[in-house]
Amino acid sequence: MDGVLPRRAAQLLGDARRVVIFTGAGISAESGVPTFRDDLTGLWARFDAQRLATAEAFHADPDLVWGWYEWRRTRVSRAEPNPGHLAIATIQTRVPGSTVVTQNVDDLHERAGTRAAIHLHGSLFAPRCIAAAAHPATFEDTPDGEAAQPHEGRRIPPPRCASCSALIRPGVVWFGEALPEAALTAAVEAAAACDLLLTVGTSAVVYPAAEIPRIAARSGATVIQINPQPTPLDQVSAINLRGNAAQVLPALVADAWEQTDER
Ligand code: OAD
């Protein structure tokens, strides 16, 4: 973070009644979960999304795609929430009218204590049957011993649905697919009704998720951005905190309620 945390940001948080915290891969970066678009380390700098993250890719080579998601799921399972996730859970406790909207497919918000996070892009932990999105997938999980060693190129055949024997697919939203309708509706409603939106660790280039902070701004909310790099949201953000979420968020939370408690 350059210099001191702006006092105004902490005041806004301490005074807010309805907060939306909108997160992307950057919130989990310091837990060791790779982002997508960071140079060199981002997943899309190292892997071809068209071969791994589309419905066509899964149909063409299910073992490759399932193996890659098993690799990611294993990495996330071994990661721990960082102080940024914990600070967000604290905001939810301090401001009961707050909602976490995440593009992330990990479960680190939940493991940090956040309740009812809205997952716009699905979850690594909710695989589903390709035959019918409506029927819950029942299948034998990949044995730990096998999943323990997945790597980028490891092919693992997906399990089959116990009720209809169709393939089980990762429960994430792939390129070209619609977002889960209920999640998107809930996120849009929360954004339109909030007085403060914190956007944390997202490049804000993937739509429609990237609309969420813009909806909040258009509806009159203040937007505060936490990101070490500039993003297209610089223009809609009243305050840009250039730093890592795991440092900036705990400082912001500490300042917000220290100031409130002083008043
Ligand atoms: P990106 O990888 O596009 O962006 C990550 C952002 O996090 C960048 O702006 C970084 O500058 C920032 N960042 C990196 N380290 C950080 C840190 N320690 N603290 C705060 N910020 C940090 O990831 P997303 O914006 O989440 O879609 O990507 C959006 C979607 O694109 C993902 O949900 C995924 C991907 O394709 C699906 O899986 C459907």
Coordinates of C-alpha atoms and ligand atoms in Angstrom, one line a residue:
M1 CA 0.0 0.0 0.0
D2 CA 1.3 3.4 -0.9
G3 CA 1.5 5.6 2.3
V4 CA -1.2 5.6 4.8
L5 CA -4.6 4.1 4.5
P6 CA -6.9 6.9 3.6
R7 CA -9.0 7.8 6.7
R8 CA -12.0 8.6 4.5
A9 CA -12.2 4.9 3.4
A10 CA -12.4 3.7 7.0
Q11 CA -15.0 6.4 7.8
L12 CA -17.2 5.3 4.9
L13 CA -16.9 1.6 6.0
G14 CA -17.6 2.5 9.7
D15 CA -20.7 4.5 8.7
A16 CA -22.1 2.1 6.0
R17 CA -25.4 0.2 6.7
R18 CA -25.4 -2.0 3.6
V19 CA -22.1 -3.1 2.3
V20 CA -21.4 -5.4 -0.7
I21 CA -18.0 -6.9 -0.8
F22 CA -17.3 -8.0 -4.4
T23 CA -14.3 -10.3 -4.7
G24 CA -12.1 -11.9 -7.4
A25 CA -9.1 -14.2 -7.5
G26 CA -6.8 -11.5 -5.8
I27 CA -8.4 -12.1 -2.4
S28 CA -7.1 -15.7 -2.4
A29 CA -3.7 -14.9 -3.9
E30 CA -2.0 -14.7 -0.6
S31 CA -3.5 -18.0 0.4
G32 CA -1.4 -19.4 -2.5
V33 CA -4.3 -19.9 -4.9
P34 CA -3.2 -18.5 -8.4
T35 CA -5.2 -15.7 -10.0
F36 CA -6.1 -15.9 -13.7
R37 CA -4.6 -12.9 -15.4
D38 CA -1.5 -11.9 -13.4
D39 CA 1.6 -12.0 -15.6
L40 CA 3.5 -15.3 -15.4
T41 CA 1.6 -16.7 -12.4
G42 CA -2.0 -16.3 -13.6
L43 CA -3.7 -19.5 -14.7
W44 CA -4.6 -18.1 -18.1
A45 CA -0.9 -17.2 -18.7
R46 CA 0.0 -20.8 -18.2
F47 CA -3.0 -22.8 -19.5
D48 CA -5.3 -22.6 -22.5
A49 CA -8.8 -21.7 -21.3
Q50 CA -10.3 -22.9 -24.6
R51 CA -8.9 -26.4 -23.9
L52 CA -9.9 -26.5 -20.2
A53 CA -12.8 -24.1 -19.4
T54 CA -15.5 -24.6 -22.0
A55 CA -18.3 -27.1 -22.4
E56 CA -16.7 -28.0 -25.8
A57 CA -13.4 -28.8 -24.1
F58 CA -15.1 -31.1 -21.6
H59 CA -16.9 -33.0 -24.3
A60 CA -13.7 -33.3 -26.4
D61 CA -11.5 -34.4 -23.5
P62 CA -13.3 -35.0 -20.2
D63 CA -10.3 -36.7 -18.6
L64 CA -8.0 -33.7 -19.2
V65 CA -10.6 -31.2 -18.0
W66 CA -11.6 -33.2 -14.9
G67 CA -8.0 -33.8 -14.0
W68 CA -7.2 -30.1 -14.3
Y69 CA -10.1 -29.2 -12.0
E70 CA -9.1 -31.9 -9.6
W71 CA -5.6 -30.3 -9.5
R72 CA -7.2 -26.9 -8.7
R73 CA -9.6 -28.4 -6.1
T74 CA -6.7 -30.1 -4.3
R75 CA -4.7 -26.9 -4.2
V76 CA -7.6 -25.0 -2.8
S77 CA -8.3 -27.7 -0.2
R78 CA -4.7 -27.4 1.0
A79 CA -4.9 -23.6 1.2
E80 CA -6.1 -21.6 4.2
P81 CA -8.1 -18.4 4.4
N82 CA -5.8 -15.3 4.7
P83 CA -6.3 -12.1 6.8
G84 CA -8.2 -10.6 3.9
H85 CA -10.9 -13.3 4.0
L86 CA -11.1 -13.0 7.8
A87 CA -11.5 -9.2 7.6
I88 CA -14.4 -9.7 5.2
A89 CA -16.1 -12.0 7.7
T90 CA -15.6 -9.4 10.4
I91 CA -17.3 -6.8 8.2
Q92 CA -20.3 -9.1 7.8
T93 CA -20.5 -9.4 11.6
R94 CA -20.2 -5.6 12.2
V95 CA -22.6 -4.7 9.4
P96 CA -25.4 -7.1 9.4
G97 CA -26.8 -5.8 6.1
S98 CA -23.7 -6.9 4.1
T99 CA -23.4 -9.3 1.3
V100 CA -20.3 -11.1 -0.1
V101 CA -20.5 -11.6 -3.8
T102 CA -17.6 -13.6 -5.2
Q103 CA -16.4 -14.7 -8.6
N104 CA -14.2 -17.3 -6.9
V105 CA -14.8 -21.0 -7.1
D106 CA -12.9 -21.7 -3.9
D107 CA -14.4 -22.0 -0.5
L108 CA -12.1 -19.7 1.4
H109 CA -14.8 -17.1 2.3
E110 CA -16.9 -19.8 3.9
R111 CA -13.9 -21.3 5.8
A112 CA -13.1 -17.7 7.1
G113 CA -16.6 -17.5 8.5
T114 CA -18.6 -15.6 5.9
R115 CA -22.2 -16.7 5.7
A116 CA -24.2 -17.1 2.4
A117 CA -21.5 -15.8 0.0
I118 CA -23.0 -15.5 -3.5
H119 CA -20.9 -17.5 -5.9
L120 CA -21.4 -16.1 -9.4
H121 CA -19.1 -18.5 -11.1
G122 CA -20.0 -21.7 -9.2
S123 CA -17.8 -23.8 -7.0
L124 CA -15.0 -26.4 -7.3
F125 CA -16.9 -28.3 -4.5
A126 CA -20.2 -28.7 -6.2
P127 CA -19.7 -31.0 -9.2
R128 CA -22.9 -31.8 -11.1
C129 CA -24.3 -34.3 -13.6
I130 CA -24.1 -33.1 -17.2
A131 CA -27.4 -34.7 -18.0
A132 CA -29.6 -32.5 -15.9
A133 CA -28.4 -29.5 -13.9
A134 CA -31.5 -29.9 -11.8
H135 CA -30.7 -33.3 -10.3
P136 CA -28.0 -33.3 -7.7
A137 CA -24.9 -35.4 -8.6
T138 CA -24.4 -38.5 -6.6
F139 CA -21.1 -40.1 -7.2
E140 CA -18.0 -41.6 -5.5
D141 CA -15.5 -38.8 -4.8
T142 CA -12.0 -39.2 -6.3
P143 CA -10.1 -41.1 -3.7
D144 CA -7.7 -38.9 -1.8
G145 CA -4.6 -40.8 -2.8
E146 CA -5.4 -40.2 -6.4
A147 CA -6.3 -36.6 -6.1
A148 CA -3.3 -35.9 -3.9
Q149 CA -0.9 -36.0 -6.9
P150 CA -2.8 -34.2 -9.7
H151 CA -0.8 -31.9 -11.8
E152 CA -1.5 -29.7 -14.7
G153 CA -1.5 -32.4 -17.3
R154 CA -2.8 -35.3 -15.2
R155 CA -5.8 -37.0 -16.8
I156 CA -8.4 -38.3 -14.5
P157 CA -11.6 -39.8 -15.8
P158 CA -14.6 -38.0 -14.4
P159 CA -17.0 -40.0 -12.2
R160 CA -20.4 -41.0 -13.5
C161 CA -23.7 -40.1 -11.9
A162 CA -25.0 -42.8 -9.7
S163 CA -28.6 -42.2 -10.8
C164 CA -28.3 -41.8 -14.6
S165 CA -24.6 -42.7 -15.4
A166 CA -24.0 -39.6 -17.3
L167 CA -20.6 -37.9 -16.7
I168 CA -20.1 -35.6 -13.7
R169 CA -18.7 -32.2 -14.6
P170 CA -17.0 -29.5 -12.5
G171 CA -19.6 -27.2 -10.9
V172 CA -18.1 -24.0 -12.3
V173 CA -19.3 -21.6 -14.9
W174 CA -17.3 -22.1 -18.1
F175 CA -16.7 -19.5 -20.9
G176 CA -19.8 -19.1 -23.0
E177 CA -22.1 -20.4 -20.2
A178 CA -24.8 -18.4 -18.3
L179 CA -24.3 -17.5 -14.7
P180 CA -26.6 -19.2 -12.1
E181 CA -29.7 -17.1 -12.4
A182 CA -30.6 -16.9 -8.7
A183 CA -27.0 -15.9 -7.7
L184 CA -26.9 -13.2 -10.4
T185 CA -30.3 -11.8 -9.4
A186 CA -29.3 -11.7 -5.7
A187 CA -26.0 -10.0 -6.5
V188 CA -27.6 -7.4 -8.7
E189 CA -30.2 -6.7 -6.1
A190 CA -27.6 -6.3 -3.3
A191 CA -25.5 -4.0 -5.5
A192 CA -28.5 -1.8 -6.4
A193 CA -29.4 -1.5 -2.7
C194 CA -26.0 -1.0 -1.0
D195 CA -24.5 2.3 0.2
L196 CA -20.9 1.0 -0.1
L197 CA -19.3 -1.5 -2.4
L198 CA -15.8 -2.8 -1.8
T199 CA -14.3 -4.4 -4.9
V200 CA -11.3 -6.6 -4.0
G201 CA -8.8 -8.4 -6.1
T202 CA -10.6 -8.5 -9.4
S203 CA -9.5 -7.4 -12.9
A204 CA -13.2 -6.6 -13.6
V205 CA -13.0 -7.7 -17.2
V206 CA -15.3 -10.7 -17.1
Y207 CA -19.0 -9.9 -17.7
P208 CA -21.7 -10.0 -16.5
A209 CA -19.9 -10.2 -13.1
A210 CA -17.9 -7.0 -13.7
E211 CA -21.2 -5.1 -13.9
I212 CA -21.8 -5.6 -10.2
P213 CA -19.6 -2.7 -9.0
R214 CA -20.9 -0.5 -11.8
I215 CA -24.5 -1.2 -10.8
A216 CA -23.7 -0.1 -7.3
A217 CA -22.0 3.1 -8.5
R218 CA -25.0 3.9 -10.8
S219 CA -27.4 3.4 -7.9
G220 CA -25.5 6.0 -5.8
A221 CA -23.2 3.8 -3.7
T222 CA -19.6 4.7 -3.0
V223 CA -17.1 2.2 -4.5
I224 CA -13.8 1.5 -2.9
Q225 CA -11.3 -0.6 -4.8
I226 CA -8.6 -2.7 -3.2
N227 CA -6.1 -3.9 -5.8
P228 CA -2.3 -3.5 -6.2
Q229 CA -2.8 -2.8 -10.0
P230 CA -5.0 -0.4 -11.9
T231 CA -8.2 -1.9 -13.3
P232 CA -11.1 -0.6 -15.4
L233 CA -12.8 0.1 -12.1
D234 CA -10.4 2.9 -11.2
Q235 CA -12.8 5.3 -12.8
V236 CA -15.9 4.2 -10.9
S237 CA -14.1 4.0 -7.6
A238 CA -14.2 7.0 -5.3
I239 CA -11.1 5.6 -3.5
N240 CA -8.4 3.3 -4.9
L241 CA -6.4 1.5 -2.3
R242 CA -3.4 0.1 -4.1
G243 CA -2.2 -2.8 -2.1
N244 CA -2.7 -6.5 -1.2
A245 CA -6.0 -7.5 0.2
A246 CA -4.4 -9.4 3.1
Q247 CA -2.8 -6.2 4.3
V248 CA -5.3 -3.5 3.3
L249 CA -8.5 -5.2 4.5
P250 CA -7.5 -5.9 8.1
A251 CA -6.1 -2.3 8.3
L252 CA -9.3 -0.9 6.9
V253 CA -11.5 -2.9 9.3
A254 CA -9.4 -1.9 12.3
D255 CA -9.5 1.8 11.4
A256 CA -13.2 1.7 10.5
W257 CA -14.4 0.5 13.9
E258 CA -11.7 2.2 15.9
Q259 CA -13.0 5.5 14.5
T260 CA -16.6 4.5 15.0
D261 CA -15.9 3.5 18.6
E262 CA -14.1 6.8 19.2
R263 CA -17.1 8.9 18.1
Ligands
OAD1 P1 -8.0 -12.0 -12.5 O1 -6.9 -12.9 -12.5 O2 -8.5 -11.5 -13.8 O3 -7.6 -10.7 -11.7 C1 -7.1 -10.8 -10.4 C2 -6.9 -9.4 -9.8 O4 -6.4 -9.5 -8.5 C3 -5.9 -8.5 -10.6 O5 -6.5 -7.3 -10.9 C4 -4.7 -8.4 -9.7 O6 -4.1 -7.1 -9.8 C5 -5.4 -8.6 -8.3 N1 -4.5 -9.1 -7.3 C6 -3.4 -9.9 -7.4 N2 -2.9 -10.1 -6.1 C7 -3.7 -9.5 -5.3 C8 -3.7 -9.3 -3.8 N3 -2.8 -10.0 -3.1 N4 -4.6 -8.5 -3.3 C9 -5.6 -7.9 -4.0 N5 -5.6 -8.0 -5.4 C10 -4.7 -8.8 -6.0 O7 -9.2 -12.7 -11.6 P2 -10.7 -12.3 -11.6 O8 -11.0 -10.9 -11.7 O9 -11.3 -13.0 -10.4 O10 -13.9 -17.1 -14.4 O11 -11.2 -13.1 -12.9 C11 -12.6 -13.1 -13.2 C12 -13.0 -14.4 -13.8 O12 -12.1 -14.8 -14.9 C13 -12.8 -15.6 -12.8 O13 -13.9 -15.8 -12.0 C14 -12.7 -16.8 -13.8 C15 -11.7 -16.2 -14.8 O14 -11.8 -16.7 -16.1 C16 -14.5 -18.3 -14.2 O15 -13.9 -19.2 -13.6 C17 -15.8 -18.4 -14.9

